[in-house]
CSV table of C-alpha atoms and ligand atoms in Angstrom, one decimal:
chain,number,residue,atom,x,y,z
R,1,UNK,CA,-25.4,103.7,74.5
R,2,UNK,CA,-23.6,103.3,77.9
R,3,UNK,CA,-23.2,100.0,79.1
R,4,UNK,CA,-24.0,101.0,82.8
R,5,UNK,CA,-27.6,102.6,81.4
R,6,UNK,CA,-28.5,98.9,80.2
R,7,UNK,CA,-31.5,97.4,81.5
R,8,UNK,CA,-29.6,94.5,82.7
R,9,UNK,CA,-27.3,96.7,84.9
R,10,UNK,CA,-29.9,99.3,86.0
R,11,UNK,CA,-31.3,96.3,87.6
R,12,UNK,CA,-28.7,94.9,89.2
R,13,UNK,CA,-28.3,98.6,90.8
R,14,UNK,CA,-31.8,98.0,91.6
R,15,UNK,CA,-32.7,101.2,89.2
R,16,UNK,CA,-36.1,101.5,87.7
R,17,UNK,CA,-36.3,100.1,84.3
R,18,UNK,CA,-38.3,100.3,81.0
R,19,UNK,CA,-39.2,96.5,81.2
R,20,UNK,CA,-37.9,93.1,83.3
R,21,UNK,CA,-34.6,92.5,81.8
R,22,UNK,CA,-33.8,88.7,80.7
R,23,UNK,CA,-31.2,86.5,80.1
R,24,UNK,CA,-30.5,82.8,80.8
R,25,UNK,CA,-28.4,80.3,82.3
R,26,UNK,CA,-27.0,78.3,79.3
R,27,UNK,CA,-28.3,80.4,76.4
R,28,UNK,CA,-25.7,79.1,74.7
R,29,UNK,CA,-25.9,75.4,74.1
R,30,UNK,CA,-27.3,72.2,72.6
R,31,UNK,CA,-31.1,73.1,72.5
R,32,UNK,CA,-29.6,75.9,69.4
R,33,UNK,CA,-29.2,74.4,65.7
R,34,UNK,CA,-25.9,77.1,65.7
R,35,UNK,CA,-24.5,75.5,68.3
R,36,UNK,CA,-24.8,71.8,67.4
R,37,UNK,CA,-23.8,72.7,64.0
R,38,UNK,CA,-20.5,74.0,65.5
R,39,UNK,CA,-20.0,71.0,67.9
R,40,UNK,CA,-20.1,69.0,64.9
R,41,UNK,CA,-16.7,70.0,64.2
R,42,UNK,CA,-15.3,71.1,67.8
R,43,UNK,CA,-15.0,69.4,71.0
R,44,UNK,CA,-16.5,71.6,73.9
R,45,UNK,CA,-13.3,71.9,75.0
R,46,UNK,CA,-12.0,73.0,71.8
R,47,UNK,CA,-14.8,75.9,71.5
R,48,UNK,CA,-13.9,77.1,75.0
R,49,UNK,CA,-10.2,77.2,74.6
R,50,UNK,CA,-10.5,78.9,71.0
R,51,UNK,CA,-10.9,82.6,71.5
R,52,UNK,CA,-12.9,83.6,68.0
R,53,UNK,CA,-15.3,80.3,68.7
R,54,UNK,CA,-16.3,80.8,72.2
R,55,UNK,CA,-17.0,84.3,71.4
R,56,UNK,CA,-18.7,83.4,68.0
R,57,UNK,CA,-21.2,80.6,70.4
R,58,UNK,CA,-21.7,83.6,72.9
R,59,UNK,CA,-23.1,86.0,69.9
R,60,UNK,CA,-25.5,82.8,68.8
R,61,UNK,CA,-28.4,83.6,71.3
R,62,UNK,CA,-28.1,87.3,70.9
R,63,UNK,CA,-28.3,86.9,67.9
R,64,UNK,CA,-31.3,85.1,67.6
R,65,UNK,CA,-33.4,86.2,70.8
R,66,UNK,CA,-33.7,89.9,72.3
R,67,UNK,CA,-31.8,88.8,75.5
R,68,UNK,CA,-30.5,91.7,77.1
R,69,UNK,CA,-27.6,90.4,78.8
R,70,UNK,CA,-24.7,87.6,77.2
R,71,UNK,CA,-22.9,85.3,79.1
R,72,UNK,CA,-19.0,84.7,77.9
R,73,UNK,CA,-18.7,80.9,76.6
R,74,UNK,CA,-16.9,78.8,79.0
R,75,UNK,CA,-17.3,76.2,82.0
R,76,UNK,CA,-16.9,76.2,85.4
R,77,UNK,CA,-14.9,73.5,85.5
R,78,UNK,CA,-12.2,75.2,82.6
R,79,UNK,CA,-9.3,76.1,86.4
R,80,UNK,CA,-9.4,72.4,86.9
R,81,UNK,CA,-6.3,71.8,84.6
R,82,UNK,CA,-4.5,74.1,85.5
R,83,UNK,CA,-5.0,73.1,89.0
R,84,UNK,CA,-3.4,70.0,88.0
R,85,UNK,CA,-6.2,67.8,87.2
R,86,UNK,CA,-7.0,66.0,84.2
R,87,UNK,CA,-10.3,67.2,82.4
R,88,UNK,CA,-12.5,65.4,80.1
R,89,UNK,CA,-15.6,65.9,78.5
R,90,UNK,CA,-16.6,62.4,77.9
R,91,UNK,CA,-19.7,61.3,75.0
R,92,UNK,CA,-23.2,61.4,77.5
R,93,UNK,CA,-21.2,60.8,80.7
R,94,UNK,CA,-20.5,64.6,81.4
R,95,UNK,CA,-17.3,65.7,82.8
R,96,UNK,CA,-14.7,63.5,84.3
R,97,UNK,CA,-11.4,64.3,86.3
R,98,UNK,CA,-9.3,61.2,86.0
R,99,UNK,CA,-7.0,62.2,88.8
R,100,UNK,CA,-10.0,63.2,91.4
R,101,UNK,CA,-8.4,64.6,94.7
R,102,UNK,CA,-9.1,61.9,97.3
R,103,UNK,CA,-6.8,63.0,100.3
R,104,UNK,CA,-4.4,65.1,101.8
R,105,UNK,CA,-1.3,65.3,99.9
R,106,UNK,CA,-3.7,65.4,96.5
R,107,UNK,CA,-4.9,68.8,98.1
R,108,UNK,CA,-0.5,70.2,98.3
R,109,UNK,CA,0.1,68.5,95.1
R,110,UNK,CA,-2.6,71.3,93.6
R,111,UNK,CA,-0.5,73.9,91.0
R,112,UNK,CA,-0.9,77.1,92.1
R,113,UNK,CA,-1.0,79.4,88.6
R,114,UNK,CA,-0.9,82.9,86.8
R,115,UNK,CA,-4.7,82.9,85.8
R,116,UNK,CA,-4.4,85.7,83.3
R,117,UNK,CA,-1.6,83.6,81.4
R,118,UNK,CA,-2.7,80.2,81.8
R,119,UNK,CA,-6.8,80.7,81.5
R,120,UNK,CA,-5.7,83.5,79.0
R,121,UNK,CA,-8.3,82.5,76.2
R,122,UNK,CA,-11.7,82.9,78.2
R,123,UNK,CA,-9.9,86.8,78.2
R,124,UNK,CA,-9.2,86.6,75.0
R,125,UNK,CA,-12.3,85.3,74.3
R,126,UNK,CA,-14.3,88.0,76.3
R,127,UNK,CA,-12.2,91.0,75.0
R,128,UNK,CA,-13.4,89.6,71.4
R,129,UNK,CA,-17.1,89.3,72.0
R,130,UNK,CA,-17.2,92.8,73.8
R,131,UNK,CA,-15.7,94.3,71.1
R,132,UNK,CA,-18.7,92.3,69.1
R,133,UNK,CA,-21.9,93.3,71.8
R,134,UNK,CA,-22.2,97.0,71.5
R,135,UNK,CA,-25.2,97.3,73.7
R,136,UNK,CA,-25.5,94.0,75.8
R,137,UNK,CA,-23.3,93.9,78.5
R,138,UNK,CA,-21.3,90.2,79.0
R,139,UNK,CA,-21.4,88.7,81.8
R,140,UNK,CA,-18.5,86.8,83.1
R,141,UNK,CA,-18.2,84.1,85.3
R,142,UNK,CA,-16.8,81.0,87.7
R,143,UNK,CA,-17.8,77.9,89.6
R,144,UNK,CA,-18.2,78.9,93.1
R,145,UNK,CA,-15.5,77.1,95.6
R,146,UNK,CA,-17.9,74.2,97.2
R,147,UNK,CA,-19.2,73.4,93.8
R,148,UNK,CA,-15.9,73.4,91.9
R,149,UNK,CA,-14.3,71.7,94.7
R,150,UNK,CA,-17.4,68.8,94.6
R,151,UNK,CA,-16.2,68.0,90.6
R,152,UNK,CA,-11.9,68.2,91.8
R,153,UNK,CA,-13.5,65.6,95.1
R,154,UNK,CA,-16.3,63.4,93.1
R,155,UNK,CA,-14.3,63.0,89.5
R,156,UNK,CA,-17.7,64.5,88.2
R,157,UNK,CA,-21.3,64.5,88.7
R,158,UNK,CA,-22.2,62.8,91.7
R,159,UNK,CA,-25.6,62.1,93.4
R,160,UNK,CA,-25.1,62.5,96.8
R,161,UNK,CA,-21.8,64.0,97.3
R,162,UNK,CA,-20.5,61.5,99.9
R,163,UNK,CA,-16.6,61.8,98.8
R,164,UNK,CA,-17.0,65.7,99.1
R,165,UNK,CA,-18.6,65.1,102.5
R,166,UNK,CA,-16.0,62.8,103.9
R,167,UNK,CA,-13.3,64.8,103.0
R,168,UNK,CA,-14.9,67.9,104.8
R,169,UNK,CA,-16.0,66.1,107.8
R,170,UNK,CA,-13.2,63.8,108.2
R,171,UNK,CA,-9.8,65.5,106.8
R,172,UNK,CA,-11.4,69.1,108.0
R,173,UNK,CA,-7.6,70.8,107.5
R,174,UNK,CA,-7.4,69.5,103.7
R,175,UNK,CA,-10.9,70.6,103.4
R,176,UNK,CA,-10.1,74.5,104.4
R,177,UNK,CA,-7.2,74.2,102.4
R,178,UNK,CA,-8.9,73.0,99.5
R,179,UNK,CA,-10.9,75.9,99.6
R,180,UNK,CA,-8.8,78.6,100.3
R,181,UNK,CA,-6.8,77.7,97.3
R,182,UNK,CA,-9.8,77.6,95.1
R,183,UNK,CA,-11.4,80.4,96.1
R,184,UNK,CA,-8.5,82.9,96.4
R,185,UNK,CA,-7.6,81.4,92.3
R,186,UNK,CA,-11.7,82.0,91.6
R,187,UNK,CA,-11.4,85.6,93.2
R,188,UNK,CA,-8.5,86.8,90.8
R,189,UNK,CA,-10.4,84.7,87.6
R,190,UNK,CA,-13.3,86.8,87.7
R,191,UNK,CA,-11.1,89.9,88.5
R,192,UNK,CA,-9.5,89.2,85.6
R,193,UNK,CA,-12.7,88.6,83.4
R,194,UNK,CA,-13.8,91.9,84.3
R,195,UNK,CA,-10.2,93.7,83.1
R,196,UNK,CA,-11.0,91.9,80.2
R,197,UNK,CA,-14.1,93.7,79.8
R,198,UNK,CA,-17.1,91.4,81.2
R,199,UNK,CA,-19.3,94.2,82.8
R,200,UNK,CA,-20.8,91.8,85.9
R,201,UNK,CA,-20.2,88.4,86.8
R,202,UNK,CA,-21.4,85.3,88.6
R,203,UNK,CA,-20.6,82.8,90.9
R,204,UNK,CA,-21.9,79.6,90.3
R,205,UNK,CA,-22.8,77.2,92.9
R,206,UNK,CA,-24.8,74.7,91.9
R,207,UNK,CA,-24.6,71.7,94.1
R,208,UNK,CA,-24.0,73.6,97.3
R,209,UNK,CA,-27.8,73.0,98.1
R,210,UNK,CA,-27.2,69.5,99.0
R,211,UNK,CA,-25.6,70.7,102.7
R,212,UNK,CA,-27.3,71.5,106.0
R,213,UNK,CA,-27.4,75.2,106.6
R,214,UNK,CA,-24.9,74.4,109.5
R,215,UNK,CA,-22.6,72.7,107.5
R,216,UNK,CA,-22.9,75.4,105.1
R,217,UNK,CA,-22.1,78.0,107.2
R,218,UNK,CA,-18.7,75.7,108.8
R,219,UNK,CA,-17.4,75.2,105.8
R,220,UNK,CA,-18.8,76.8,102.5
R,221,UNK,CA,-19.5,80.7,103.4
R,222,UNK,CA,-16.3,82.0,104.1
R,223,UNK,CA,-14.7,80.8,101.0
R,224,UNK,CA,-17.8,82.2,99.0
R,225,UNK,CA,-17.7,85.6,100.6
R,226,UNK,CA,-14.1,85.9,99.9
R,227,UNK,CA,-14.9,85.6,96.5
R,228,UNK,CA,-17.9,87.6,95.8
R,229,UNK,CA,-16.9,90.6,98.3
R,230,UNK,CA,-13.4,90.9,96.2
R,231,UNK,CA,-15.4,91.8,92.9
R,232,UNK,CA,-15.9,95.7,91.5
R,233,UNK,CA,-17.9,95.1,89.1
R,234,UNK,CA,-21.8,93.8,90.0
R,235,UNK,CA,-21.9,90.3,91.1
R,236,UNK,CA,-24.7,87.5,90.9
R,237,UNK,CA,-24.8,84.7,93.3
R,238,UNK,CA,-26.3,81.8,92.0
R,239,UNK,CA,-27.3,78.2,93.9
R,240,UNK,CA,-29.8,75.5,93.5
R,241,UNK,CA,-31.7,74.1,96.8
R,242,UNK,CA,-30.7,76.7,99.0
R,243,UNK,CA,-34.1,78.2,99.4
R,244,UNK,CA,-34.6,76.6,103.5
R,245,UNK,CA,-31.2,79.3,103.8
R,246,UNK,CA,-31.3,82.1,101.6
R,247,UNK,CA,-30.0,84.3,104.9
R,248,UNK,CA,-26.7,82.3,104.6
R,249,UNK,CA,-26.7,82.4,101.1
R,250,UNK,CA,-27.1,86.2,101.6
R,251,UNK,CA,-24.7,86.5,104.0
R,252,UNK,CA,-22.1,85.2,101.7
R,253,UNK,CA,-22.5,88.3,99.9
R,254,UNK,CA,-23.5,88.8,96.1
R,255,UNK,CA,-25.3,92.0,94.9
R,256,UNK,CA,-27.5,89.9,92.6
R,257,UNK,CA,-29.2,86.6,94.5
R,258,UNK,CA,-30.3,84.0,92.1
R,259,UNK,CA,-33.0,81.9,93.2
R,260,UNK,CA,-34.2,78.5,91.6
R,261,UNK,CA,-38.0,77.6,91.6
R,262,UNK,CA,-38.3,76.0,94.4
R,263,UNK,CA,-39.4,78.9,96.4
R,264,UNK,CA,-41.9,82.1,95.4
R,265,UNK,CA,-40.2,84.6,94.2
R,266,UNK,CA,-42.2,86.6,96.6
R,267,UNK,CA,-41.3,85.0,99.0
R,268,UNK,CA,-37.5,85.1,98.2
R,269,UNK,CA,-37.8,89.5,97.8
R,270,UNK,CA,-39.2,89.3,101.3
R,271,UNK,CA,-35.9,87.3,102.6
R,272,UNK,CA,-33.2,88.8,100.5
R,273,UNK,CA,-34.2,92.5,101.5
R,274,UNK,CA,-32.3,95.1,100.0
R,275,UNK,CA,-30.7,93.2,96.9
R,276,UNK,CA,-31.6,92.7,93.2
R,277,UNK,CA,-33.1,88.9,92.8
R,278,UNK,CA,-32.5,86.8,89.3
R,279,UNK,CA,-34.7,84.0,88.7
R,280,UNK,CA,-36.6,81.8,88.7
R,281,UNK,CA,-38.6,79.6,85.8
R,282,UNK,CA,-37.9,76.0,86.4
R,283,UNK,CA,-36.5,75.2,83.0
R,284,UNK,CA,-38.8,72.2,82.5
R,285,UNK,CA,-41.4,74.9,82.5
R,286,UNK,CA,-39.5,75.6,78.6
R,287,UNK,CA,-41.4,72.4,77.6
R,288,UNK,CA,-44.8,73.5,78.0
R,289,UNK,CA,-46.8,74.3,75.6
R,290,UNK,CA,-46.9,78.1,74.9
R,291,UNK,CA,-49.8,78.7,76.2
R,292,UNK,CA,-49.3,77.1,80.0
R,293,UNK,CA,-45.5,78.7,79.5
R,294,UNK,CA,-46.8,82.5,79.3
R,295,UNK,CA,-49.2,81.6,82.4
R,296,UNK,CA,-45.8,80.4,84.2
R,297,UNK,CA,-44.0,83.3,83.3
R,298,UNK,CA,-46.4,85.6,83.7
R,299,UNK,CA,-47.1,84.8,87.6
R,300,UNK,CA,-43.0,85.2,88.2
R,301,UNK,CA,-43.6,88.7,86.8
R,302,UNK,CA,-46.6,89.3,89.2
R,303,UNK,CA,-44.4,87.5,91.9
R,304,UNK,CA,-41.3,90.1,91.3
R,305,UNK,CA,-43.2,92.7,92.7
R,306,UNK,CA,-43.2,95.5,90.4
R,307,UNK,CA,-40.1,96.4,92.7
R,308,UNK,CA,-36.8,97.7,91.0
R,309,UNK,CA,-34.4,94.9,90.9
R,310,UNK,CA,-35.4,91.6,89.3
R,311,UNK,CA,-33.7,90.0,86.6
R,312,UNK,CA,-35.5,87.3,84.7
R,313,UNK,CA,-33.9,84.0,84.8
R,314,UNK,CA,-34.1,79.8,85.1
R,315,UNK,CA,-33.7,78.3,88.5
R,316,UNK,CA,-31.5,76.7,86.3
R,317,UNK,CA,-29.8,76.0,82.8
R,318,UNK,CA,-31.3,75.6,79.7
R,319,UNK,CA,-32.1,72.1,78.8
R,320,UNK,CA,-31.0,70.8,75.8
R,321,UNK,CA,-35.1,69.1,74.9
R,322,UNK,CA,-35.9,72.9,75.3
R,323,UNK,CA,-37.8,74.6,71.7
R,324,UNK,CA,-36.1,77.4,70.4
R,325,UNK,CA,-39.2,79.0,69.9
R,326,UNK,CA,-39.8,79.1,73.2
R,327,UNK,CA,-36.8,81.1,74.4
R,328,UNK,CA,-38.1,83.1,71.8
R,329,UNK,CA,-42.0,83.0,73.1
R,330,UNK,CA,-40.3,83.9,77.2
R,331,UNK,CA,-38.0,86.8,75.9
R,332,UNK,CA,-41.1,88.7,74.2
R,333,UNK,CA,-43.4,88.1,77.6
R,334,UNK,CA,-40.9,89.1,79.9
R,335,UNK,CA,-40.6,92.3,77.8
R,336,UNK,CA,-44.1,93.2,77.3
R,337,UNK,CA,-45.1,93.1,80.9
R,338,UNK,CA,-46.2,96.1,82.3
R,339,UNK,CA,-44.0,97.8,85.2
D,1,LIG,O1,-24.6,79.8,80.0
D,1,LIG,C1,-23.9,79.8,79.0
D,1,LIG,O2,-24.5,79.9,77.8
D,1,LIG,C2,-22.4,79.7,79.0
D,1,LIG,C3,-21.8,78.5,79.0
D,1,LIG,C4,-21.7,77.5,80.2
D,1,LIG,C5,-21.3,76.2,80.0
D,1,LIG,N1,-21.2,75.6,81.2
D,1,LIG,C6,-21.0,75.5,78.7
D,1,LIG,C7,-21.3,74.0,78.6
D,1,LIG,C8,-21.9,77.7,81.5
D,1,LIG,C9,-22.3,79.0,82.3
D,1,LIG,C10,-21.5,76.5,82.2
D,1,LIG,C11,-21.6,76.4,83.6
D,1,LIG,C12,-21.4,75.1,84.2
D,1,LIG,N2,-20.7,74.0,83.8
D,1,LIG,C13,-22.1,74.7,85.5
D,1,LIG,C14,-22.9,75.6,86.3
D,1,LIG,C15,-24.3,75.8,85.8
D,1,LIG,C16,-25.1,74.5,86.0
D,1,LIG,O3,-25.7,74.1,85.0
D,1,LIG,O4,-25.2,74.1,87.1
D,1,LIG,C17,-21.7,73.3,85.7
D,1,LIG,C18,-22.2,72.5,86.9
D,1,LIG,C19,-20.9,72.9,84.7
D,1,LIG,C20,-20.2,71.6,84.5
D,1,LIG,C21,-20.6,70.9,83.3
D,1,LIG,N3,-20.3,71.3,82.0
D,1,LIG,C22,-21.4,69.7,83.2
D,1,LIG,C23,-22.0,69.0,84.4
D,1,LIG,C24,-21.6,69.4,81.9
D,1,LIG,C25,-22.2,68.2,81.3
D,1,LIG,C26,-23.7,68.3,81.4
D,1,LIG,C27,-24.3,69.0,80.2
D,1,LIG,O5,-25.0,70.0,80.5
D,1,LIG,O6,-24.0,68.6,79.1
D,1,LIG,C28,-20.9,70.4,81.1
D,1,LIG,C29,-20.8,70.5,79.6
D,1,LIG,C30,-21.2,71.8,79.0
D,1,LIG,N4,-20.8,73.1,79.5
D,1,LIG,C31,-22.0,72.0,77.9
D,1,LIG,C32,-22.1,73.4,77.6
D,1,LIG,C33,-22.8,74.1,76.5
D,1,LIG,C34,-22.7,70.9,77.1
D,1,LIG,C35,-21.6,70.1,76.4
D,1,LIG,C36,-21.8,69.9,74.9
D,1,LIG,O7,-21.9,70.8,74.1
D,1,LIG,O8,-21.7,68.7,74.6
């Protein structure tokens, strides 16, 4: 079969389709036996910098479920040492950057880089599992510039952002330039992932919901655009607690806009307009019991429209509490509704 006749991409054309296509945020990860039997042995880092492991870990959920699209293997946060910054995946803590950017001259010191030599194995990993996919197409993917540039600011998570905020309002120069180097390094990393093969991508931005639309707008949308209007291949723009400005989300550009559940996917169609939408499950919802989790899913289907153009999704990742059977239980609903 063509790749382009796929389900997943007919929808992202916005083409009619036999059923809702469905993948998800994460499908790869702890709430899989695979994949903890696997981390047993490798460091997270280790499976993302290991070509034949981060594409084995990407085949794990198609394997198992009827997903119709995979997702390479990686993390967003995989450019930050190459950047220059030192990345660690610390036991329950998350990530943490021991040399967090906190100023000016931290912001020039950044290493500007060849992405296709020195973020060669997420190619070489997505050259390996296309050649293993046949009929799914592999998405590829990067952080998107405000929520990269939050981890490089913060050191890691962070609840309310205020170093990221204080270096945007008060050091407004290093801030652009911050930016402009990330994004312009994020726009030729998923170039490059689609060489290698990846057949759409996304932009992550998960964090970026924590701004005003104002602020947005000043100091987040031009580096976004940048990146998602230099892509040829179809391109999903993804954010968390953006729903009070999905116009500026919109405006940023992405052919895909994925929404979390914080708004009606109604609702959402209505305001994105001519563009696919991807979404929207809270993930907690993955904990219910199976009969409340059909009901849930079931009323984002009736939501969608029985428009051309939705991709079922999470407002969010996967968590790791989540049953497999589950995951199991949404792919089969999804694909038995009626269009
Ligand atoms: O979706 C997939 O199946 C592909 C793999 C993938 C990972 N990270 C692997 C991973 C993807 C798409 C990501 C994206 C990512 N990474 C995001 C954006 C999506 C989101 O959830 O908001 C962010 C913010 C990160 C940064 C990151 N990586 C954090 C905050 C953490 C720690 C928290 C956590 O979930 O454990 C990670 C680690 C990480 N990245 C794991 C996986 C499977 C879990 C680590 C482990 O195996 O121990």
């Amino acid at each position: 079969m063509n790749l382009n006749e796929s389900r997943f991409l007919k929808a992202c054309r916005r083409e009619p389709v036999d059923c809702t296509p469905v993948w998800l945020m994460r499908q790869a990860g702890r709430y899989m036996s695979e994949y903890r039997a696997l981390r047993e042995n490798y460091s997270l880092l280790t499976l993302c910098k290991t070509p034949e492991l981060a594409a084995e870990v990407t085949m794990q959920p198609i394997r198992r479920f009827a997903m119709d699209a995979a997702i390479i293997f990686a993390d967003i946060l995989l450019p930050l040492e190459p950047l220059g910054l030192h990345l660690e995946f610390a036991k329950g803590e998350g990530p943490v950057i021991h040399n967090a950017i906190s100023g000016p001259s931290d912001v020039a010191n950044l290493r500007s880089f060849d992405v296709k030599k020195e973020l060669g194995f997420v190619l070489d990993a997505i050259r390996i599992a296309v050649s293993k996919l046949e009929e799914t197409p592999l998405i590829g993917f990067a952080g998107a510039p405000f929520t990269v540039a939050s981890y490089a600011i913060e050191g890691g998570h962070s609840r309310h952002f205020l170093k990221t905020k204080q270096l945007m309002y008060k050091q407004p120069d290093a801030w652009h330039s911050l930016m402009e180097k990330i994004s312009s390094m994020t726009s030729q990393y998923l170039q490059a992932q689609t060489e290698a093969g990846a057949s759409a991508v996304q932009m992550f931005d998960s964090w970026v919901g924590v701004l005003s639309p104002e602020d947005y707008r000043e100091y987040v949308l031009p580096y976004s655009k940048k990146v998602l209007s230099t892509q040829k291949v179809p391109v999903i723009h993804f954010s968390t607690g953006t729903a009070a400005y999905l116009e500026a989300i919109c405006e940023a550009g992405g052919d895909v806009i994925s929404v979390d559940w914080r708004i009606d996917l109604a609702d959402a169609r209505d305001q994105i307009g001519d563009r696919a939408v991807q979404g929207n499950l809270d993930p907690a919802h993955l904990l219910m019991a199976p009969e409340r989790l059909r009901t849930e899913i079931r009323k984002i289907l009736d939501s969608a429209g029985r428009k051309p153009g939705h991709i079922f999704n999470l407002g969010h990742g996967v968590f790791p509490e989540t049953p497999v059977e589950n995951v199991e239980i949404l792919v089969k609903e999804v694909h038995s509704w009626k269009l």
